[in-house]
Amino acid sequence: MNKILLFIFAVLLSVSSMAFDKQLDLENRLNHLKNIFLEFKQKIIDKDGKQIFDSKGKLWIKDKTTFYIHIDSPSPVKVVSNGKTVWHFNIEDHNVTILPFEHMKKNVQILSMINDPSFLKSIISKHKNNAFNMILSEKFLPYKKININITEEGIIKRVEFIDENSERIIFEFRSQNKWDVEPNKFDFVIPEKTEVNDLRLSNSSNS
């Protein structure tokens, strides 16, 4: 689930206002990414340049914690967050995993990385037109670089993660448009005959 979910948090990267024009410019552009719809393609390229994974789907974003993603291929999956609870529904296998958003944020590496204050001090080594190239410290291994292509109007075209083994995770976006938030978009109703793994219960018992 980590790599499938990875792109949404790339889209929602939050870069703090700092005394560097490049970071502030990127933050201003990313701030446009609210109440939007996107279609995406994801691919993973190994160090030899061979594509080893691809997927595609659709994404609705309300804000940094509230979203709905529908993965069409290679297998249909829905991931829905209302800001407090996340549902990960495997359509073919008829099972759903439920967990608190805060629990997921702490245990999914990309989320804990982005929410680390020191991540916000990542170095933007190059900025040309709509391209931002970020170099991460060793603390955030295996990810070493993040490249983002986003216009001044907040139209995001491409996000690329590069890890320490030179594997690349690439997300390409199209059909981006603003939309009026539908009231029930971020509520998930569990279908009948669905196996449920409710991690909210185990999380509360461990706290």
CSV table of C-alpha atoms in Angstrom, one decimal:
chain,number,residue,atom,x,y,z
A,1,MET,CA,0.0,0.0,0.0
A,2,ASN,CA,2.9,2.3,0.6
A,3,LYS,CA,4.0,2.8,-3.0
A,4,ILE,CA,0.4,3.0,-4.2
A,5,LEU,CA,-0.4,5.8,-1.7
A,6,LEU,CA,2.9,7.5,-2.2
A,7,PHE,CA,1.8,9.8,-5.0
A,8,ILE,CA,-1.0,11.4,-3.1
A,9,PHE,CA,1.4,12.7,-0.5
A,10,ALA,CA,3.8,13.9,-3.2
A,11,VAL,CA,0.9,15.9,-4.6
A,12,LEU,CA,0.2,17.3,-1.1
A,13,LEU,CA,3.7,18.1,-0.1
A,14,SER,CA,3.7,21.0,2.4
A,15,VAL,CA,6.8,23.1,2.3
A,16,SER,CA,7.0,25.7,5.1
A,17,SER,CA,7.6,29.4,4.4
A,18,MET,CA,11.3,29.9,4.8
A,19,ALA,CA,13.7,32.7,3.8
A,20,PHE,CA,14.4,31.1,0.5
A,21,ASP,CA,12.5,32.2,-2.6
A,22,LYS,CA,12.5,28.7,-4.2
A,23,GLN,CA,10.8,27.0,-1.2
A,24,LEU,CA,8.3,29.8,-0.9
A,25,ASP,CA,7.5,29.7,-4.6
A,26,LEU,CA,6.9,25.9,-4.5
A,27,GLU,CA,4.7,26.3,-1.4
A,28,ASN,CA,2.6,28.9,-3.2
A,29,ARG,CA,2.1,26.6,-6.1
A,30,LEU,CA,1.2,23.6,-4.0
A,31,ASN,CA,-1.3,25.7,-2.1
A,32,HIS,CA,-3.5,25.6,-5.2
A,33,LEU,CA,-4.0,21.8,-4.8
A,34,LYS,CA,-7.3,21.9,-3.0
A,35,ASN,CA,-10.8,20.7,-4.1
A,36,ILE,CA,-9.4,19.3,-7.3
A,37,PHE,CA,-9.8,16.2,-9.5
A,38,LEU,CA,-6.9,14.5,-11.2
A,39,GLU,CA,-6.3,11.5,-13.4
A,40,PHE,CA,-2.9,9.8,-12.8
A,41,LYS,CA,-0.5,7.2,-14.2
A,42,GLN,CA,2.2,5.7,-12.0
A,43,LYS,CA,5.2,3.7,-13.0
A,44,ILE,CA,8.2,2.3,-11.2
A,45,ILE,CA,11.6,2.2,-13.1
A,46,ASP,CA,14.4,0.1,-11.8
A,47,LYS,CA,18.1,1.2,-11.8
A,48,ASP,CA,18.6,-0.4,-15.2
A,49,GLY,CA,15.8,1.7,-16.7
A,50,LYS,CA,13.3,-1.2,-16.9
A,51,GLN,CA,9.7,-0.6,-16.0
A,52,ILE,CA,8.7,-3.0,-13.2
A,53,PHE,CA,5.2,-1.6,-12.2
A,54,ASP,CA,2.5,0.6,-13.6
A,55,SER,CA,-0.9,1.7,-12.5
A,56,LYS,CA,-3.5,4.3,-13.3
A,57,GLY,CA,-6.5,5.8,-11.6
A,58,LYS,CA,-8.4,8.9,-10.5
A,59,LEU,CA,-8.0,11.2,-7.5
A,60,TRP,CA,-10.2,13.7,-5.7
A,61,ILE,CA,-8.6,16.0,-3.2
A,62,LYS,CA,-10.3,18.2,-0.7
A,63,ASP,CA,-7.3,19.0,1.5
A,64,LYS,CA,-4.1,17.5,2.9
A,65,THR,CA,-6.0,14.8,4.9
A,66,THR,CA,-9.2,14.4,3.0
A,67,PHE,CA,-9.1,12.5,-0.3
A,68,TYR,CA,-10.6,9.8,-2.5
A,69,ILE,CA,-8.5,7.7,-4.8
A,70,HIS,CA,-9.8,5.1,-7.2
A,71,ILE,CA,-7.1,2.8,-8.7
A,72,ASP,CA,-8.3,1.3,-11.9
A,73,SER,CA,-5.3,-1.0,-12.7
A,74,PRO,CA,-3.5,-3.3,-12.2
A,75,SER,CA,-6.3,-4.2,-9.8
A,76,PRO,CA,-9.2,-2.0,-8.6
A,77,VAL,CA,-8.7,-0.4,-5.2
A,78,LYS,CA,-10.4,2.5,-3.4
A,79,VAL,CA,-8.6,4.5,-0.7
A,80,VAL,CA,-10.8,7.0,1.1
A,81,SER,CA,-9.9,9.4,3.9
A,82,ASN,CA,-12.3,11.8,5.7
A,83,GLY,CA,-9.4,13.3,7.7
A,84,LYS,CA,-9.8,11.1,10.7
A,85,THR,CA,-10.4,7.6,9.2
A,86,VAL,CA,-8.8,5.9,6.2
A,87,TRP,CA,-10.5,3.0,4.4
A,88,HIS,CA,-8.4,0.8,2.0
A,89,PHE,CA,-10.8,-1.3,0.0
A,90,ASN,CA,-9.6,-4.1,-2.3
A,91,ILE,CA,-12.6,-4.5,-4.7
A,92,GLU,CA,-11.6,-7.9,-6.2
A,93,ASP,CA,-10.8,-9.5,-2.9
A,94,HIS,CA,-13.8,-8.0,-1.1
A,95,ASN,CA,-11.8,-6.8,1.9
A,96,VAL,CA,-11.3,-3.5,3.6
A,97,THR,CA,-8.7,-2.2,6.1
A,98,ILE,CA,-9.8,0.6,8.4
A,99,LEU,CA,-7.3,2.7,10.3
A,100,PRO,CA,-7.0,6.1,12.0
A,101,PHE,CA,-5.3,8.7,9.8
A,102,GLU,CA,-2.9,9.6,12.5
A,103,HIS,CA,-1.9,6.0,13.0
A,104,MET,CA,-1.2,5.7,9.3
A,105,LYS,CA,0.8,9.0,9.3
A,106,LYS,CA,3.1,7.6,11.9
A,107,ASN,CA,3.6,4.2,10.4
A,108,VAL,CA,3.8,4.8,6.6
A,109,GLN,CA,7.3,6.0,5.9
A,110,ILE,CA,6.4,8.6,3.3
A,111,LEU,CA,3.9,10.2,5.7
A,112,SER,CA,6.2,10.2,8.7
A,113,MET,CA,8.9,11.7,6.4
A,114,ILE,CA,6.8,14.5,5.1
A,115,ASN,CA,5.5,15.4,8.6
A,116,ASP,CA,9.0,15.6,10.0
A,117,PRO,CA,9.9,19.3,10.5
A,118,SER,CA,13.4,18.8,9.2
A,119,PHE,CA,12.0,17.5,5.9
A,120,LEU,CA,10.8,21.0,5.3
A,121,LYS,CA,14.4,22.1,5.1
A,122,SER,CA,15.1,19.9,2.2
A,123,ILE,CA,17.4,21.5,-0.3
A,124,ILE,CA,16.0,22.6,-3.7
A,125,SER,CA,19.1,22.3,-5.8
A,126,LYS,CA,17.6,23.5,-9.0
A,127,HIS,CA,14.6,25.5,-10.0
A,128,LYS,CA,13.9,26.3,-13.7
A,129,ASN,CA,10.5,27.5,-14.8
A,130,ASN,CA,8.1,24.8,-13.5
A,131,ALA,CA,10.7,22.2,-12.4
A,132,PHE,CA,11.7,21.9,-8.7
A,133,ASN,CA,14.4,19.4,-7.8
A,134,MET,CA,14.7,18.6,-4.1
A,135,ILE,CA,17.7,16.7,-2.5
A,136,LEU,CA,16.9,15.0,0.8
A,137,SER,CA,19.2,14.3,3.7
A,138,GLU,CA,20.3,10.8,4.7
A,139,LYS,CA,17.7,10.8,7.4
A,140,PHE,CA,15.0,10.2,4.8
A,141,LEU,CA,16.6,7.2,3.1
A,142,PRO,CA,15.7,5.3,1.0
A,143,TYR,CA,14.4,8.5,-0.8
A,144,LYS,CA,17.2,10.8,-2.0
A,145,LYS,CA,15.5,13.1,-4.4
A,146,ILE,CA,12.1,14.4,-5.3
A,147,ASN,CA,11.4,16.2,-8.6
A,148,ILE,CA,8.2,18.2,-9.0
A,149,ASN,CA,6.8,19.8,-12.2
A,150,ILE,CA,4.1,22.3,-11.3
A,151,THR,CA,2.9,25.5,-12.9
A,152,GLU,CA,2.4,28.9,-11.1
A,153,GLU,CA,-1.4,28.2,-11.3
A,154,GLY,CA,-0.9,24.9,-9.4
A,155,ILE,CA,-1.3,22.6,-12.4
A,156,ILE,CA,0.8,19.6,-11.4
A,157,LYS,CA,2.3,17.6,-14.3
A,158,ARG,CA,4.7,15.2,-12.9
A,159,VAL,CA,6.3,14.0,-9.6
A,160,GLU,CA,9.3,11.7,-9.4
A,161,PHE,CA,10.8,10.0,-6.3
A,162,ILE,CA,14.4,8.6,-6.6
A,163,ASP,CA,15.7,6.2,-4.0
A,164,GLU,CA,19.2,5.2,-2.9
A,165,ASN,CA,19.2,2.4,-5.4
A,166,SER,CA,18.3,4.7,-8.3
A,167,GLU,CA,14.8,3.2,-8.5
A,168,ARG,CA,12.4,5.9,-9.7
A,169,ILE,CA,8.7,6.2,-8.9
A,170,ILE,CA,7.0,8.5,-11.4
A,171,PHE,CA,3.6,10.0,-11.3
A,172,GLU,CA,2.1,11.8,-14.3
A,173,PHE,CA,-1.1,13.8,-14.0
A,174,ARG,CA,-3.7,15.0,-16.4
A,175,SER,CA,-7.4,16.2,-16.6
A,176,GLN,CA,-6.8,18.4,-13.6
A,177,ASN,CA,-9.7,20.6,-12.7
A,178,LYS,CA,-11.3,22.3,-9.7
A,179,TRP,CA,-14.6,20.9,-8.5
A,180,ASP,CA,-17.3,21.5,-5.9
A,181,VAL,CA,-16.9,19.0,-3.1
A,182,GLU,CA,-19.6,16.4,-3.0
A,183,PRO,CA,-20.9,15.9,0.5
A,184,ASN,CA,-20.6,12.1,0.6
A,185,LYS,CA,-17.4,11.8,-1.5
A,186,PHE,CA,-15.2,11.1,1.5
A,187,ASP,CA,-17.6,8.8,3.4
A,188,PHE,CA,-17.1,5.1,2.8
A,189,VAL,CA,-20.0,2.6,3.3
A,190,ILE,CA,-18.7,-1.0,3.7
A,191,PRO,CA,-20.4,-3.3,1.1
A,192,GLU,CA,-22.1,-6.4,2.2
A,193,LYS,CA,-20.0,-9.6,2.4
A,194,THR,CA,-16.8,-7.7,2.8
A,195,GLU,CA,-14.1,-8.9,5.1
A,196,VAL,CA,-13.1,-6.1,7.6
A,197,ASN,CA,-9.8,-5.5,9.2
A,198,ASP,CA,-10.4,-2.7,11.7
A,199,LEU,CA,-7.0,-1.4,12.9
A,200,ARG,CA,-8.7,1.3,14.9
A,201,LEU,CA,-9.5,-1.3,17.5
A,202,SER,CA,-6.0,-2.6,17.8
A,203,ASN,CA,-4.6,0.9,17.8
A,204,SER,CA,-6.8,2.0,20.7
A,205,SER,CA,-6.0,-1.1,22.7
A,206,ASN,CA,-2.3,-0.4,22.4
A,207,SER,CA,-2.6,3.2,23.5
